[in-house]
Short mmCIF file of C-alpha atoms in Angstrom, two decimals:
data_model
loop_
_atom_site.label_atom_id
_atom_site.label_comp_id
_atom_site.label_asym_id
_atom_site.label_seq_id
_atom_site.Cartn_x
_atom_site.Cartn_y
_atom_site.Cartn_z
CA MET E 1 215.24 45.76 5.29
CA ARG E 2 213.11 46.85 2.42
CA ALA E 3 214.42 49.71 0.43
CA SER E 4 211.94 52.49 0.01
CA ILE E 5 212.79 55.10 -2.54
CA ILE E 6 210.38 57.93 -2.91
CA ALA E 7 210.29 60.01 -6.02
CA CYS E 8 209.48 63.63 -5.50
CA ALA E 9 207.11 65.68 -7.56
CA LEU E 10 209.28 67.99 -9.61
CA LEU E 11 208.23 71.49 -10.44
CA GLY E 12 209.52 72.89 -13.68
CA TYR E 13 210.36 76.04 -11.80
CA SER E 14 209.74 77.34 -8.35
CA ALA E 15 206.20 78.61 -8.10
CA VAL E 16 204.42 80.36 -5.30
CA ALA E 17 200.70 79.96 -5.59
CA GLY E 18 198.73 83.08 -4.69
CA ALA E 19 195.00 83.49 -4.32
CA ALA E 20 194.71 83.35 -8.07
CA GLY E 21 196.31 79.94 -8.14
CA THR E 22 199.37 78.17 -9.48
CA PRO E 23 201.18 80.40 -11.98
CA VAL E 24 200.97 79.83 -15.70
CA GLY E 25 203.78 77.66 -17.07
CA THR E 26 204.33 75.64 -13.89
CA VAL E 27 205.15 72.04 -14.87
CA ILE E 28 204.01 69.35 -12.47
CA GLU E 29 205.90 66.11 -13.01
CA ASN E 30 204.92 62.97 -11.21
CA THR E 31 206.66 59.63 -10.79
CA ALA E 32 205.33 56.90 -8.50
CA SER E 33 207.59 54.30 -6.95
CA VAL E 34 206.70 50.73 -6.12
CA THR E 35 208.66 48.68 -3.58
CA PHE E 36 208.25 44.98 -3.04
CA ASP E 37 210.10 41.86 -1.92
CA LEU E 38 210.85 39.05 -4.33
CA ALA E 39 211.99 35.88 -2.55
CA GLY E 40 213.12 38.14 0.31
CA ALA E 41 215.04 40.51 -1.94
CA PRO E 42 213.82 44.13 -1.76
CA THR E 43 213.24 45.78 -5.12
CA THR E 44 212.10 49.23 -6.20
CA VAL E 45 210.69 50.15 -9.55
CA LEU E 46 209.73 53.60 -10.77
CA THR E 47 206.85 54.38 -13.07
CA ASN E 48 207.14 56.60 -16.07
CA THR E 49 206.93 60.33 -15.35
CA THR E 50 203.78 62.20 -16.20
CA SER E 51 203.89 65.88 -16.89
CA LEU E 52 201.16 68.47 -16.48
CA THR E 53 201.60 72.04 -17.66
CA VAL E 54 199.62 74.71 -15.84
CA VAL E 55 197.93 76.86 -18.49
CA GLU E 56 196.26 80.23 -18.09
CA ARG E 57 192.88 80.55 -16.48
CA ILE E 58 191.22 83.82 -17.46
CA ASP E 59 189.10 85.38 -14.77
CA VAL E 60 188.19 88.89 -13.62
CA VAL E 61 186.15 90.39 -10.81
CA VAL E 62 184.76 93.93 -10.50
CA THR E 63 183.77 95.22 -7.06
CA LEU E 64 182.13 98.50 -6.10
CA LEU E 65 184.07 100.46 -3.49
CA SER E 66 181.81 103.56 -3.24
CA PRO E 67 178.79 103.81 -1.01
CA GLN E 68 175.57 105.12 -2.58
CA ILE E 69 176.46 108.64 -3.72
CA LEU E 70 174.11 111.46 -2.67
CA VAL E 71 173.61 113.89 -5.55
CA ALA E 72 171.49 116.83 -6.60
CA ALA E 73 169.87 117.56 -9.95
CA SER E 74 172.40 118.90 -12.52
CA ASP E 75 175.44 117.92 -10.44
CA THR E 76 178.53 117.40 -12.61
CA SER E 77 181.46 114.98 -12.43
CA ARG E 78 180.13 112.73 -9.70
CA ALA E 79 182.41 109.67 -9.40
CA LEU E 80 181.79 106.06 -8.41
CA LEU E 81 184.85 103.99 -7.47
CA PHE E 82 185.32 100.38 -8.56
CA ARG E 83 188.12 97.80 -8.33
CA VAL E 84 189.01 95.52 -11.22
CA SER E 85 190.90 92.38 -10.05
CA ASN E 86 192.66 89.74 -12.08
CA THR E 87 191.61 86.54 -10.35
CA GLY E 88 193.17 84.38 -13.04
CA ASN E 89 196.68 82.92 -12.81
CA GLY E 90 198.34 84.78 -15.64
CA THR E 91 198.85 88.31 -16.87
CA GLU E 92 195.81 89.66 -18.67
CA VAL E 93 194.72 92.84 -20.41
CA TYR E 94 191.18 94.07 -19.83
CA THR E 95 189.02 96.56 -21.69
CA LEU E 96 186.65 98.77 -19.70
CA THR E 97 183.20 100.01 -20.66
CA ILE E 98 180.52 102.11 -18.97
CA ASP E 99 176.78 101.44 -19.25
CA ASN E 100 174.19 103.82 -17.80
CA ILE E 101 171.11 102.45 -19.57
CA LEU E 102 170.14 99.98 -16.91
CA GLY E 103 166.83 98.69 -15.63
CA SER E 104 165.58 98.95 -12.06
CA ASP E 105 166.52 102.59 -11.62
CA ASP E 106 164.77 105.95 -11.96
CA PHE E 107 167.13 107.90 -14.19
CA ASP E 108 170.15 107.42 -16.40
CA PRO E 109 173.27 109.28 -15.26
CA ILE E 110 174.93 111.17 -18.12
CA ALA E 111 178.42 109.79 -18.75
CA ALA E 112 181.06 112.53 -18.60
CA VAL E 113 183.55 112.78 -21.49
CA PRO E 114 185.74 110.89 -20.76
CA ALA E 115 183.73 108.83 -18.32
CA ILE E 116 186.32 106.31 -17.08
CA TYR E 117 189.38 107.33 -15.06
CA PHE E 118 192.04 105.47 -13.11
CA ASP E 119 192.56 106.36 -9.47
CA THR E 120 196.10 107.32 -10.46
CA ASP E 121 197.01 108.95 -7.18
CA ALA E 122 195.41 106.08 -5.20
CA SER E 123 193.51 108.61 -3.09
CA GLY E 124 190.14 107.00 -3.46
CA ASP E 125 188.77 110.40 -4.47
CA PHE E 126 188.31 111.59 -8.02
CA ASN E 127 190.59 114.54 -8.62
CA VAL E 128 192.80 116.28 -11.15
CA GLY E 129 195.72 113.81 -10.84
CA ASP E 130 193.62 110.93 -12.09
CA GLN E 131 194.29 109.79 -15.67
CA PRO E 132 191.45 109.12 -18.09
CA TYR E 133 191.07 105.68 -19.68
CA THR E 134 191.32 105.45 -23.44
CA PRO E 135 190.27 102.07 -24.89
CA GLY E 136 193.07 100.41 -26.82
CA VAL E 137 195.61 102.88 -25.49
CA ASN E 138 195.93 102.30 -21.75
CA ASP E 139 193.86 99.16 -21.17
CA PRO E 140 194.84 97.86 -17.73
CA ASN E 141 197.41 95.07 -17.93
CA LEU E 142 197.15 93.15 -14.67
CA ALA E 143 199.43 90.43 -13.34
CA ALA E 144 197.80 87.48 -11.58
CA ASP E 145 196.22 88.66 -8.32
CA ALA E 146 196.75 92.34 -9.20
CA SER E 147 193.97 94.93 -9.26
CA ILE E 148 193.37 98.53 -10.32
CA ASP E 149 190.90 101.12 -9.07
CA VAL E 150 188.69 102.82 -11.62
CA PHE E 151 186.21 105.71 -11.48
CA LEU E 152 183.03 106.07 -13.49
CA VAL E 153 182.32 109.78 -13.77
CA ASN E 154 178.79 111.00 -14.51
CA ASP E 155 176.68 114.13 -14.59
CA ILE E 156 173.21 114.11 -13.03
CA PRO E 157 170.28 115.09 -15.27
CA ALA E 158 168.26 118.20 -14.44
CA ALA E 159 164.94 116.37 -14.43
CA VAL E 160 165.29 114.30 -11.28
CA VAL E 161 163.60 114.61 -7.92
CA SER E 162 164.57 113.71 -4.40
CA GLY E 163 164.55 109.95 -3.87
CA ASN E 164 165.38 109.07 -7.48
CA ILE E 165 168.11 106.46 -8.00
CA GLY E 166 170.35 106.23 -11.04
CA ARG E 167 172.76 103.40 -11.76
CA SER E 168 176.04 103.34 -13.61
CA GLN E 169 177.81 100.09 -14.49
CA LEU E 170 181.44 99.21 -15.15
CA THR E 171 182.28 96.16 -17.26
CA ALA E 172 185.81 94.68 -17.49
CA THR E 173 186.35 92.29 -20.38
CA SER E 174 189.37 90.05 -20.94
CA ALA E 175 191.18 91.09 -24.10
CA THR E 176 192.06 87.48 -24.89
CA GLY E 177 188.39 86.60 -25.02
CA THR E 178 185.26 85.62 -23.11
CA GLY E 179 183.00 82.60 -23.12
CA VAL E 180 181.48 79.86 -21.02
CA PRO E 181 183.90 78.35 -18.48
CA GLY E 182 186.21 75.93 -20.23
CA THR E 183 186.32 77.83 -23.51
CA LEU E 184 189.79 77.32 -24.95
CA PHE E 185 192.00 79.97 -26.55
CA ALA E 186 194.78 77.75 -27.87
CA GLY E 187 198.25 79.25 -27.50
CA GLN E 188 196.92 82.60 -26.30
CA GLY E 189 198.00 82.35 -22.66
CA ASP E 190 201.17 83.73 -21.12
CA GLY E 191 204.25 82.28 -22.84
CA ASN E 192 201.97 80.95 -25.62
CA VAL E 193 200.48 78.21 -23.48
CA ASP E 194 196.72 77.67 -23.83
CA ALA E 195 194.29 80.01 -22.09
CA VAL E 196 191.04 78.70 -20.69
CA ILE E 197 188.06 80.74 -19.54
CA GLY E 198 187.41 80.33 -15.83
CA SER E 199 184.24 80.57 -13.79
CA THR E 200 183.78 84.30 -14.32
CA GLY E 201 183.52 83.89 -18.08
CA GLY E 202 186.35 86.36 -18.63
CA GLU E 203 184.03 89.31 -18.06
CA ALA E 204 182.74 91.00 -14.95
CA LEU E 205 180.38 93.88 -14.29
CA GLU E 206 179.15 95.82 -11.30
CA PHE E 207 177.00 98.91 -10.89
CA GLY E 208 177.03 101.76 -8.43
CA GLU E 209 174.17 104.06 -7.45
CA TYR E 210 173.43 107.77 -7.29
CA LEU E 211 170.64 108.85 -4.94
CA VAL E 212 169.07 112.27 -5.49
CA ALA E 213 168.80 113.74 -2.00
CA ASP E 214 167.69 117.37 -1.81
CA VAL E 215 169.42 119.43 0.77
CA GLN E 216 167.78 119.45 4.21
CA ILE E 217 168.44 121.78 7.07
CA ASN E 218 168.09 120.55 10.62
CA ALA E 219 168.15 123.10 13.45
CA VAL E 220 168.31 122.07 17.09
CA LYS E 221 167.70 124.59 19.87
CA ALA E 222 169.08 124.08 23.37
CA GLN E 223 168.70 126.31 26.42
CA ALA E 224 170.64 126.85 29.63
CA VAL E 225 169.22 128.79 32.56
CA ALA E 226 171.30 130.73 35.09
CA ASP E 227 169.41 132.37 37.98
CA PRO E 228 170.76 135.39 39.93
CA PHE E 229 171.51 133.15 42.89
CA GLY E 230 173.98 130.86 41.12
CA GLY E 231 171.39 128.18 40.37
CA ASN E 232 169.43 127.05 37.32
CA GLU E 233 165.90 128.14 38.28
CA PRO E 234 163.80 130.00 35.65
CA VAL E 235 162.94 132.78 38.00
CA PRO E 236 162.56 136.52 37.12
CA GLY E 237 166.00 137.93 36.52
CA ALA E 238 167.43 134.59 35.37
CA THR E 239 169.35 134.49 32.10
CA ILE E 240 168.52 131.95 29.41
CA THR E 241 171.26 131.14 26.89
CA TYR E 242 169.87 129.71 23.65
CA THR E 243 172.21 127.69 21.45
CA ILE E 244 170.91 126.79 17.99
CA THR E 245 172.92 124.35 15.87
CA VAL E 246 172.15 124.19 12.16
CA ASP E 247 173.20 121.09 10.18
CA VAL E 248 172.84 120.38 6.50
CA VAL E 249 172.30 116.88 5.11
CA GLY E 250 171.82 115.66 1.58
CA ALA E 251 173.30 116.94 -1.65
CA GLY E 252 173.27 120.38 -3.11
CA THR E 253 173.27 123.84 -1.58
CA ALA E 254 170.71 125.66 0.54
CA THR E 255 171.18 129.16 -0.92
CA ALA E 256 170.73 132.41 1.07
CA SER E 257 169.64 130.60 4.24
CA VAL E 258 168.30 132.88 6.94
CA PHE E 259 167.77 131.96 10.59
CA ASN E 260 164.90 133.73 12.40
CA ASP E 261 163.96 133.33 16.03
CA LEU E 262 161.32 135.31 17.94
CA ILE E 263 162.27 136.50 21.37
CA PRO E 264 159.85 134.65 23.69
CA THR E 265 157.18 136.68 25.52
CA PHE E 266 157.96 137.62 29.11
CA THR E 267 161.64 137.69 28.22
CA THR E 268 163.95 140.47 27.10
CA TYR E 269 166.89 140.13 24.72
CA VAL E 270 170.30 140.70 26.30
CA PRO E 271 171.85 143.43 24.13
CA ASN E 272 174.97 142.41 22.11
CA SER E 273 174.66 138.74 23.19
CA LEU E 274 174.31 137.42 19.62
CA THR E 275 177.12 135.26 18.18
CA LEU E 276 177.53 133.16 15.04
CA ASN E 277 180.11 130.38 15.31
CA ALA E 278 181.52 132.12 18.43
CA ALA E 279 182.01 135.43 16.57
CA SER E 280 180.04 138.40 17.92
CA LEU E 281 177.42 140.07 15.74
CA THR E 282 176.12 143.56 16.41
CA ASP E 283 172.45 144.19 17.12
CA ALA E 284 172.33 146.87 14.41
CA LEU E 285 170.56 146.13 11.13
CA GLY E 286 172.58 145.42 7.99
CA ASP E 287 176.15 145.97 9.23
CA ASP E 288 176.95 142.23 9.45
CA ALA E 289 175.29 138.80 9.07
CA GLY E 290 172.96 139.27 12.07
CA GLU E 291 170.77 141.68 13.96
CA PHE E 292 168.19 142.10 16.66
CA ASP E 293 165.20 143.33 14.63
CA THR E 294 162.47 145.10 16.64
CA SER E 295 160.61 146.59 13.63
CA VAL E 296 157.63 144.28 13.96
CA VAL E 297 158.20 141.86 16.85
CA PRO E 298 161.53 141.37 18.61
CA THR E 299 163.34 138.82 16.42
CA ILE E 300 166.86 137.47 16.09
CA VAL E 301 167.91 137.29 12.43
CA VAL E 302 171.09 135.64 11.16
CA ARG E 303 171.86 135.33 7.45
CA LEU E 304 173.71 132.02 7.15
CA GLY E 305 174.18 132.32 3.40
CA ASP E 306 174.79 129.29 1.17
CA LEU E 307 174.87 126.10 3.20
CA THR E 308 176.19 122.66 2.21
CA ALA E 309 176.77 119.44 4.08
CA ALA E 310 180.49 119.96 3.61
CA GLY E 311 180.32 123.39 5.27
CA GLY E 312 179.75 121.85 8.70
CA THR E 313 177.57 122.87 11.62
CA GLN E 314 176.57 126.55 12.11
CA THR E 315 176.07 127.63 15.70
CA VAL E 316 173.98 130.65 16.72
CA VAL E 317 173.94 131.77 20.37
CA PHE E 318 171.97 134.56 22.09
CA GLN E 319 170.70 135.37 25.57
CA VAL E 320 167.46 136.62 27.09
CA THR E 321 166.48 137.49 30.68
CA ILE E 322 163.21 136.49 32.29
CA ASP E 323 161.05 139.55 33.04
CA MET L 1 225.58 59.23 -54.02
CA SER L 2 227.27 62.50 -53.18
CA ALA L 3 229.40 62.85 -50.08
CA PHE L 4 226.87 65.35 -48.73
CA THR L 5 223.91 62.96 -49.04
CA GLU L 6 225.98 60.18 -47.47
CA LYS L 7 226.70 62.37 -44.51
CA LEU L 8 223.02 63.29 -44.20
CA LEU L 9 221.96 59.64 -44.34
CA ALA L 10 224.53 58.69 -41.71
CA ARG L 11 223.27 61.44 -39.46
CA ALA L 12 219.64 60.34 -39.94
CA MET L 13 220.57 56.74 -39.05
CA ALA L 14 222.45 57.87 -35.98
CA PHE L 15 219.39 59.84 -34.88
CA ALA L 16 217.16 56.83 -35.43
CA ALA L 17 219.51 54.61 -33.40
CA LEU L 18 219.47 57.17 -30.60
CA PHE L 19 215.69 57.15 -30.59
CA VAL L 20 215.55 53.35 -30.34
CA LEU L 21 217.98 53.43 -27.47
CA PHE L 22 215.89 56.03 -25.71
CA ALA L 23 212.72 54.06 -26.24
CA SER L 24 214.24 50.84 -24.91
CA ASP L 25 215.49 52.72 -21.86
CA ILE L 26 211.93 53.61 -21.00
CA ALA L 27 210.80 50.02 -21.52
CA LEU L 28 213.62 48.82 -19.29
CA ALA L 29 212.80 51.30 -16.54
CA GLN L 30 209.13 50.40 -16.53
CA GLY L 31 209.67 46.66 -16.69
CA LYS L 32 212.57 46.40 -14.30
CA GLY L 33 212.30 43.74 -11.64
CA HIS L 34 209.25 41.63 -11.93
CA LEU L 35 206.54 44.25 -11.71
CA GLU L 36 205.50 46.36 -14.63
CA VAL L 37 204.23 49.72 -13.43
CA THR L 38 202.89 52.74 -15.30
CA THR L 39 201.20 55.92 -14.26
CA ILE L 40 198.81 58.17 -16.11
CA VAL L 41 197.18 61.48 -15.22
CA GLN L 42 193.69 62.26 -16.45
CA LYS L 43 191.04 64.91 -16.06
CA GLU L 44 187.31 65.05 -16.51
CA ILE L 45 186.01 66.91 -19.50
CA LEU L 46 182.48 67.47 -20.68
CA VAL L 47 181.79 66.08 -24.13
CA GLU L 48 178.63 66.15 -26.17
CA ASN L 49 177.20 62.72 -26.87
CA GLU L 50 175.11 61.69 -29.87
CA ASP L 51 171.93 62.88 -28.17
CA GLY L 52 173.41 66.32 -27.72
CA ASP L 53 173.68 65.91 -23.96
CA SER L 54 176.96 66.65 -22.23
CA GLU L 55 178.73 63.72 -20.60
CA LYS L 56 181.73 63.57 -18.33
CA GLN L 57 184.71 61.78 -19.78
CA LEU L 58 188.15 61.05 -18.36
CA VAL L 59 190.89 61.94 -20.82
CA VAL L 60 194.68 61.95 -20.53
CA ALA L 61 195.66 65.39 -19.19
CA GLU L 62 198.60 67.38 -20.48
CA THR L 63 197.43 70.78 -19.28
CA VAL L 64 195.56 71.92 -16.19
CA ILE L 65 194.16 75.22 -14.84
CA PRO L 66 193.79 76.26 -11.18
CA GLY L 67 190.69 74.70 -9.66
CA GLU L 68 190.69 71.80 -12.08
CA ARG L 69 190.65 68.23 -10.74
CA VAL L 70 193.07 65.63 -12.04
CA VAL L 71 193.22 61.88 -11.38
CA TYR L 72 196.51 59.98 -11.12
CA THR L 73 196.35 56.24 -11.70
CA ILE L 74 199.18 53.77 -11.15
CA VAL L 75 198.72 50.43 -12.91
CA PHE L 76 200.83 47.44 -11.87
CA GLU L 77 201.21 43.85 -13.02
CA ASN L 78 203.42 41.05 -11.78
CA VAL L 79 205.13 39.89 -14.98
CA GLY L 80 207.73 37.82 -13.19
CA ASP L 81 207.67 34.16 -12.15
CA ALA L 82 207.43 34.64 -8.39
CA ALA L 83 204.90 36.33 -6.10
CA ALA L 84 205.81 39.85 -4.94
CA GLU L 85 205.45 40.48 -1.22
CA ASN L 86 205.09 43.67 0.80
CA VAL L 87 204.10 45.71 -2.23
CA VAL L 88 203.97 49.41 -1.45
CA ILE L 89 203.10 52.08 -4.03
CA THR L 90 204.18 55.58 -3.16
CA ASN L 91 203.18 58.72 -5.00
CA PRO L 92 204.21 62.28 -4.16
CA ILE L 93 201.58 65.01 -4.11
CA SER L 94 202.93 68.17 -5.67
CA GLU L 95 202.65 71.26 -3.48
CA SER L 96 200.57 72.83 -6.23
CA LEU L 97 197.97 70.04 -5.82
CA THR L 98 195.55 69.41 -3.01
CA TYR L 99 194.51 65.81 -2.42
CA VAL L 100 190.78 65.17 -2.69
CA ALA L 101 189.66 63.55 0.59
CA GLY L 102 188.78 59.88 0.22
CA SER L 103 189.85 59.66 -3.41
CA ALA L 104 192.67 57.15 -2.82
CA SER L 105 190.44 54.52 -1.18
CA ASN L 106 191.23 51.04 -2.33
CA ASP L 107 189.61 47.67 -1.55
CA SER L 108 192.74 45.62 -1.29
CA MET L 109 195.31 48.13 -0.05
CA LYS L 110 195.70 50.22 3.07
CA VAL L 111 195.98 53.95 2.25
CA GLU L 112 198.42 56.09 4.22
CA PHE L 113 199.68 59.65 3.90
CA SER L 114 202.79 61.59 4.75
CA VAL L 115 202.93 65.18 5.89
CA ASP L 116 206.72 65.25 6.25
CA ASP L 117 207.90 64.78 2.69
CA GLY L 118 207.68 61.01 2.83
CA LYS L 119 209.74 60.40 5.96
CA THR L 120 206.85 58.92 7.90
CA PHE L 121 203.38 57.72 6.94
CA GLY L 122 200.14 57.24 8.83
CA LEU L 123 196.37 56.92 8.43
CA ALA L 124 194.57 60.17 7.56
CA SER L 125 192.92 60.23 11.01
CA GLU L 126 196.27 59.86 12.86
CA LEU L 127 198.34 62.56 11.18
CA ARG L 128 199.17 65.70 13.12
CA MET L 129 200.82 68.98 12.18
CA VAL L 130 202.46 71.53 14.43
CA ASP L 131 201.81 75.21 13.64
CA ASN L 132 203.69 77.72 15.79
CA GLY L 133 204.02 75.14 18.55
CA ILE L 134 200.32 74.21 18.46
CA GLU L 135 199.40 70.70 17.38
CA ARG L 136 196.44 70.18 15.09
CA PRO L 137 195.04 67.37 12.92
CA ALA L 138 196.59 67.36 9.43
CA THR L 139 194.38 68.41 6.52
CA THR L 140 194.47 67.25 2.94
CA ASN L 141 196.41 70.43 2.19
CA ASP L 142 199.29 69.12 4.30
CA TYR L 143 199.70 65.79 2.49
CA THR L 144 203.03 65.46 0.68
CA HIS L 145 202.67 61.79 -0.29
CA VAL L 146 200.10 59.09 -0.56
CA ARG L 147 200.94 55.40 -0.44
CA TRP L 148 199.09 52.14 -0.77
CA VAL L 149 200.23 49.14 1.25
CA MET L 150 199.09 45.86 -0.29
CA GLN L 151 197.63 43.48 2.30
CA ASN L 152 198.29 40.26 0.38
CA GLU L 153 201.10 39.22 -1.89
CA LEU L 154 200.81 39.94 -5.59
CA GLU L 155 200.64 36.60 -7.41
CA VAL L 156 202.33 35.94 -10.70
CA GLY L 157 200.25 37.44 -13.48
CA ALA L 158 198.10 39.43 -11.08
CA LYS L 159 197.44 43.08 -11.84
CA GLY L 160 195.77 46.03 -10.19
CA SER L 161 195.67 49.77 -9.92
CA ALA L 162 195.67 52.57 -7.41
CA SER L 163 194.45 56.07 -8.02
CA PHE L 164 193.81 59.39 -6.32
CA ALA L 165 192.36 62.75 -7.31
CA ALA L 166 193.78 66.18 -6.63
CA VAL L 167 192.81 69.76 -7.37
CA LEU L 168 195.26 72.31 -8.73
CA GLN L 169 195.63 75.30 -6.44
#
């Protein structure tokens, strides 16, 4: 029987390859074996052993996590969220920069001071717990496959109009260096092995967008009829319940919003039937947010005040009877 | 000559002797039996030629980065005085490397692969893997070894080579 000895590829140390690839410093040794028969006698010879050392590949990717952000003129501290990922196979430090002077947009957001923050509390929202980035002081140091979430924080200029788009761009740059793929930084990888620039060039950038969207108020009126006989016929004596829902979309605030609704002809307002968000309002003028004003023509008036999208739906309900 | 220098000289000679011994060990290992076999690993690099154009060139590889392709070549020669029969060349494929499909093809040798750490071998089209009880065809990712089975005997003085390419994960 012919002896068959198989040499195994030896790894310098155990290495688990992640998405970023085989870790820096892994040594791949290789020995081939050759078996043969000489005059019927089985023989095995081994080749020399070759050795390959895995060096550092420098790569980085920036992705935008925020949707398009709706803003209003003169808004302050509006944040865009990005993710910086080390797609290389070694540990790498990156410097971060913001650029708002970009083409293909309508306005330049004004970078806040400071303008770059880490999502320290991992909430995805920009808030007081988030630490500002200071170049050279807390540059992100990412292990292979690791990532960090970063905010760009900007103010919106006063001179913008609804529909304008402004872009803000984050750039992450490898501290070891950048260059065309294959550029060598001898001895500058992890553990002083060589570092080589990968397909991303060692630098990545991505922009996010602000869209100026003036506040818009949408009101929807619904009616329900109840006749005196337990049905829904609009006959004299029937009661109509009107429900008006007011929604706000877009950015900014609709200040001192007032809802007015004329009582239809051939109907009569049902006294004390007016509610705002299920809370009763008196018919009298000026004592609360709403009234039944008969000074000119019979009109329902509700002062909704300052409305924002975040404030949610406002619901006004009142009743009339058919004359 | 001082005692110190003598000592130094003796030490230097001992080191030289050790080196010679080491070197001859390698020669012995490679030339053992009647086949001389060596292996090299290379990679393609782009170099600028005289016209300023970039050209691909295979160079001996010592370092590699993820995504890079390397080529292993095993060179053999019958340096004995009798023909070698049933020549089989076996090379492991490191788990950090993925075999490049078709790269081991050879005119005079049958190419087989192992997916079970070299216990059994088969043609690429025949190999199966079992994942969670479900059988599937093996992929290049599963290969643990490649081997070349020579169809004819290797005559005295005859030489040849086998090679394959792999990409670092």
